[in-house]
Amino acid sequence: MTWDKLFAKRTAQMKRSTVREILKLTSQPDVISFAGGLPAPELFPVERIQQAAELALTERGREALQYSTSEGMPELRGWIADRLSTETLKVEPQNILIVSGSQQAQDLVGKILFDEGDAVIVENPTYVGMLTAWRPYLLDFAAVPTDHDGMQTDALEALLEKRAFKAAYSIPNFQNPQGVTLSYERRIKLAALLARYDLPLYEDDPYGALRYSGAALPSVQQVEAVVRKTSALDDCTTMYAGTFSKTLTPGLRVGWIAAAFPVIDKLVQAKQAADLHTSTLNQFIVYEAVRDGDFLDEHIARLREVYRQRRDLMLRTMEECFPAEVTWTRPDGGLFLLVTMPEGMDATEILKLALEQKVAFVPAESFHIGEMGRNTFRLNFSNARPEMIEAGIRRLGALLKEAVRVAL
């Protein structure tokens, strides 16, 4: 049987995750990995999760082990809606769909929104997982450049003036892979463009709670409500996706998307075809763990402190050890920073040398639209302990100095 002849044509657009493939190479315990976007496992609230699981099974065990509604656990949806609501934007439980990790939200949005050939605006570089989810729809991706203030909204406006687009995608907070944040001024400009063109925006915010410096900024969804002079999410075109993976634990695979009810209603239909509903037990565990808001806020505060220290250590060591010809971003939060080597250098080749030194990272070419980014790579600072960060960056710095010397 030759299966390749039987696979649907759209599967030709499906690629294995670059990050996941590299993670296979870093499974050896002596490899210092800056590759995956992994939270620190030693910070997982294991005891809290255990208590939440016991409580869910003891008090509502039969319900927690049963099939559930596709929309998600009502109490958890209500908790998220309250958490997202502000003085200027009222989020109702009917505006929330619980998903199996926010990655599923991208898959479901692709199913309900895109036809083959649709034009979609994305940041460049952008999250490779979104590209993986949406490429099978044979979309026409239009890349908007980014800088230290995030997506360049003037360039976005110029694109919108020339042609029609089905939707846009953005990670406003501590973007993956760069770690940059969309400035408040650009959020206003972006929201105004959404309102002017009635353009749907997928606002991906897995890292927003992990801010280590600077003031927190409102979501684009919140800003859009102000621009449109409404307090109802049903009047907005932004679809806001969040997750418990970075603040609680990724193993439970629980996230959400907040959007206008017609969008949620159609997403529910897509989810019913995909997996019926997110794990009932896992939803109960998450709800029991976070229903006391003080715990989650205190836990996030601890994550911020530890990750801030690791970010600062990585940046200091890079300043000491990296060659002057190499530059990098300086994120205010999140899990990543992006390194740029001189033009002509190849991060994939550097990775091969780094693995010989037992250090791993992710080449960032796959995060780019078009033939760009070969000389860039992403570093994660959340998962490695301090002594490993310092040792790994020093090894990488020595390697880069030699590679730059040879290249130039």
CSV table of C-alpha atoms in Angstrom, one decimal, residues 128-325:
chain,number,residue,atom,x,y,z
A,128,VAL,CA,5.2,28.8,13.9
A,129,GLY,CA,2.4,26.8,15.6
A,130,MET,CA,-0.1,29.1,14.0
A,131,LEU,CA,1.5,28.6,10.6
A,132,THR,CA,1.3,24.9,11.2
A,133,ALA,CA,-2.4,25.1,12.0
A,134,TRP,CA,-3.4,27.4,9.2
A,135,ARG,CA,-1.2,26.5,6.2
A,136,PRO,CA,-3.3,23.5,5.2
A,137,TYR,CA,-6.0,26.0,4.1
A,138,LEU,CA,-3.6,27.3,1.5
A,139,LEU,CA,-3.8,30.8,2.8
A,140,ASP,CA,-2.1,33.9,1.3
A,141,PHE,CA,-0.1,35.1,4.2
A,142,ALA,CA,0.7,38.8,4.1
A,143,ALA,CA,3.7,39.6,6.4
A,144,VAL,CA,3.8,42.9,8.4
A,145,PRO,CA,7.3,43.7,9.8
A,146,THR,CA,7.9,44.1,13.5
A,147,ASP,CA,10.3,46.1,15.6
A,148,HIS,CA,10.9,46.6,19.3
A,149,ASP,CA,7.3,48.0,19.6
A,150,GLY,CA,5.7,45.0,17.9
A,151,MET,CA,3.8,44.9,14.7
A,152,GLN,CA,4.4,48.1,12.6
A,153,THR,CA,0.8,49.3,12.3
A,154,ASP,CA,1.6,51.9,9.7
A,155,ALA,CA,2.7,49.1,7.4
A,156,LEU,CA,-0.5,47.2,8.4
A,157,GLU,CA,-2.6,50.2,7.4
A,158,ALA,CA,-0.8,50.4,4.0
A,159,LEU,CA,-1.7,46.8,3.4
A,160,LEU,CA,-5.3,47.3,4.3
A,161,GLU,CA,-5.6,50.3,1.9
A,162,LYS,CA,-4.5,48.1,-1.0
A,163,ARG,CA,-6.6,44.9,-0.7
A,164,ALA,CA,-9.1,43.0,1.4
A,165,PHE,CA,-8.1,40.5,4.0
A,166,LYS,CA,-10.1,37.8,5.8
A,167,ALA,CA,-8.4,38.2,9.2
A,168,ALA,CA,-5.2,39.1,11.0
A,169,TYR,CA,-3.1,37.4,13.7
A,170,SER,CA,-1.0,38.9,16.4
A,171,ILE,CA,0.7,38.1,19.7
A,172,PRO,CA,0.7,41.5,21.4
A,173,ASN,CA,2.5,40.5,24.6
A,174,PHE,CA,6.1,39.2,24.6
A,175,GLN,CA,5.7,37.8,21.1
A,176,ASN,CA,7.0,34.4,20.1
A,177,PRO,CA,9.7,34.2,18.9
A,178,GLN,CA,11.0,37.8,19.5
A,179,GLY,CA,9.7,38.6,23.0
A,180,VAL,CA,8.6,42.1,21.8
A,181,THR,CA,5.4,43.8,23.0
A,182,LEU,CA,3.0,45.8,21.0
A,183,SER,CA,3.1,49.4,22.3
A,184,TYR,CA,0.0,51.1,23.7
A,185,GLU,CA,-0.1,53.6,20.9
A,186,ARG,CA,0.0,50.8,18.3
A,187,ARG,CA,-2.7,48.9,20.1
A,188,ILE,CA,-4.9,51.9,19.7
A,189,LYS,CA,-4.0,52.2,16.0
A,190,LEU,CA,-4.6,48.4,15.5
A,191,ALA,CA,-8.0,48.6,17.2
A,192,ALA,CA,-8.9,51.6,15.1
A,193,LEU,CA,-8.0,49.6,11.9
A,194,LEU,CA,-10.1,46.7,13.1
A,195,ALA,CA,-13.1,48.9,13.5
A,196,ARG,CA,-12.6,50.8,10.2
A,197,TYR,CA,-12.3,47.6,8.1
A,198,ASP,CA,-14.3,45.2,10.3
A,199,LEU,CA,-11.3,43.0,10.3
A,200,PRO,CA,-11.3,39.9,12.5
A,201,LEU,CA,-8.2,39.6,14.7
A,202,TYR,CA,-6.9,36.5,16.4
A,203,GLU,CA,-5.2,37.9,19.5
A,204,ASP,CA,-3.0,35.2,20.9
A,205,ASP,CA,-2.0,35.9,24.5
A,206,PRO,CA,-0.4,32.9,26.2
A,207,TYR,CA,2.3,35.0,27.9
A,208,GLY,CA,0.5,38.2,29.0
A,209,ALA,CA,0.5,37.4,32.7
A,210,LEU,CA,4.3,36.8,32.7
A,211,ARG,CA,5.4,40.5,32.8
A,212,TYR,CA,8.7,41.2,34.6
A,213,SER,CA,9.2,44.9,33.9
A,214,GLY,CA,7.1,47.8,32.8
A,215,ALA,CA,3.4,48.5,33.2
A,216,ALA,CA,0.7,46.0,32.0
A,217,LEU,CA,-1.2,47.0,28.9
A,218,PRO,CA,-4.8,46.4,28.0
A,219,SER,CA,-5.6,43.7,25.5
A,220,VAL,CA,-6.3,44.7,21.9
A,221,GLN,CA,-9.8,43.3,22.5
A,222,GLN,CA,-10.3,45.7,25.4
A,223,VAL,CA,-8.9,48.6,23.4
A,224,GLU,CA,-11.2,47.7,20.4
A,225,ALA,CA,-14.2,47.9,22.7
A,226,VAL,CA,-13.2,51.5,23.7
A,227,VAL,CA,-12.6,52.5,20.1
A,228,ARG,CA,-16.0,51.1,19.1
A,229,LYS,CA,-17.6,52.8,22.1
A,230,THR,CA,-19.2,49.6,23.3
A,231,SER,CA,-19.0,47.5,26.4
A,232,ALA,CA,-20.3,44.4,24.6
A,233,LEU,CA,-17.9,41.8,23.3
A,234,ASP,CA,-20.4,40.8,20.7
A,235,ASP,CA,-19.7,44.2,19.0
A,236,CYS,CA,-16.0,43.4,18.6
A,237,THR,CA,-14.1,41.5,15.9
A,238,THR,CA,-11.1,40.5,18.1
A,239,MET,CA,-10.9,36.8,19.2
A,240,TYR,CA,-8.8,36.6,22.3
A,241,ALA,CA,-7.1,33.3,23.1
A,242,GLY,CA,-5.6,32.5,26.5
A,243,THR,CA,-4.3,29.4,28.3
A,244,PHE,CA,-3.5,28.0,31.7
A,245,SER,CA,-0.4,26.2,30.3
A,246,LYS,CA,2.0,29.0,31.1
A,247,THR,CA,0.6,30.0,34.5
A,248,LEU,CA,-0.6,26.7,35.9
A,249,THR,CA,0.6,23.6,34.0
A,250,PRO,CA,0.7,22.7,30.3
A,251,GLY,CA,-0.1,19.0,31.0
A,252,LEU,CA,-3.8,19.6,31.7
A,253,ARG,CA,-4.3,21.1,28.2
A,254,VAL,CA,-6.9,23.7,29.2
A,255,GLY,CA,-7.3,27.1,27.5
A,256,TRP,CA,-10.0,29.4,26.2
A,257,ILE,CA,-11.1,31.7,23.5
A,258,ALA,CA,-13.2,34.8,24.1
A,259,ALA,CA,-15.1,36.2,21.2
A,260,ALA,CA,-18.5,37.5,19.9
A,261,PHE,CA,-21.2,34.9,20.5
A,262,PRO,CA,-21.8,34.1,16.8
A,263,VAL,CA,-18.1,33.2,16.6
A,264,ILE,CA,-18.3,31.0,19.7
A,265,ASP,CA,-21.4,29.3,18.4
A,266,LYS,CA,-19.7,28.3,15.2
A,267,LEU,CA,-16.5,27.3,17.1
A,268,VAL,CA,-18.7,25.0,19.2
A,269,GLN,CA,-19.8,23.2,16.1
A,270,ALA,CA,-16.2,22.7,15.0
A,271,LYS,CA,-15.2,21.5,18.4
A,272,GLN,CA,-18.0,18.9,18.5
A,273,ALA,CA,-16.5,17.5,15.3
A,274,ALA,CA,-13.0,17.5,16.7
A,275,ASP,CA,-13.2,16.1,20.3
A,276,LEU,CA,-16.8,16.8,21.6
A,277,HIS,CA,-15.4,18.8,24.6
A,278,THR,CA,-12.2,19.5,26.6
A,279,SER,CA,-11.5,16.9,29.3
A,280,THR,CA,-14.2,17.3,31.9
A,281,LEU,CA,-11.9,16.1,34.7
A,282,ASN,CA,-9.1,18.5,33.7
A,283,GLN,CA,-11.6,21.4,33.6
A,284,PHE,CA,-12.8,20.5,37.1
A,285,ILE,CA,-9.1,20.3,38.3
A,286,VAL,CA,-8.3,23.7,36.9
A,287,TYR,CA,-11.4,25.3,38.3
A,288,GLU,CA,-10.8,23.9,41.8
A,289,ALA,CA,-7.2,25.1,41.6
A,290,VAL,CA,-7.9,28.7,40.5
A,291,ARG,CA,-11.4,29.5,41.9
A,292,ASP,CA,-9.6,31.2,44.8
A,293,GLY,CA,-8.1,34.0,42.8
A,294,ASP,CA,-5.5,34.7,45.4
A,295,PHE,CA,-3.7,31.4,44.8
A,296,LEU,CA,-3.3,32.0,41.0
A,297,ASP,CA,-2.2,35.6,41.5
A,298,GLU,CA,0.4,34.5,44.2
A,299,HIS,CA,1.6,31.7,42.0
A,300,ILE,CA,2.0,34.0,39.0
A,301,ALA,CA,3.9,36.4,41.2
A,302,ARG,CA,6.3,33.7,42.0
A,303,LEU,CA,6.7,32.7,38.4
A,304,ARG,CA,7.4,36.3,37.5
A,305,GLU,CA,10.2,36.6,40.0
A,306,VAL,CA,11.9,33.4,39.0
A,307,TYR,CA,11.6,34.0,35.3
A,308,ARG,CA,12.7,37.6,35.7
A,309,GLN,CA,15.9,36.5,37.4
A,310,ARG,CA,16.6,33.9,34.7
A,311,ARG,CA,15.9,36.5,31.9
A,312,ASP,CA,18.3,39.0,33.6
A,313,LEU,CA,21.0,36.3,34.0
A,314,MET,CA,20.7,35.3,30.4
A,315,LEU,CA,20.9,38.9,29.2
A,316,ARG,CA,23.9,39.7,31.4
A,317,THR,CA,25.8,36.6,30.3
A,318,MET,CA,25.1,37.4,26.6
A,319,GLU,CA,26.5,40.9,27.1
A,320,GLU,CA,29.6,39.4,28.5
A,321,CYS,CA,30.1,36.5,26.1
A,322,PHE,CA,28.5,37.2,22.7
A,323,PRO,CA,30.4,38.9,19.9
A,324,ALA,CA,29.6,42.5,19.1
A,325,GLU,CA,28.3,41.5,15.7
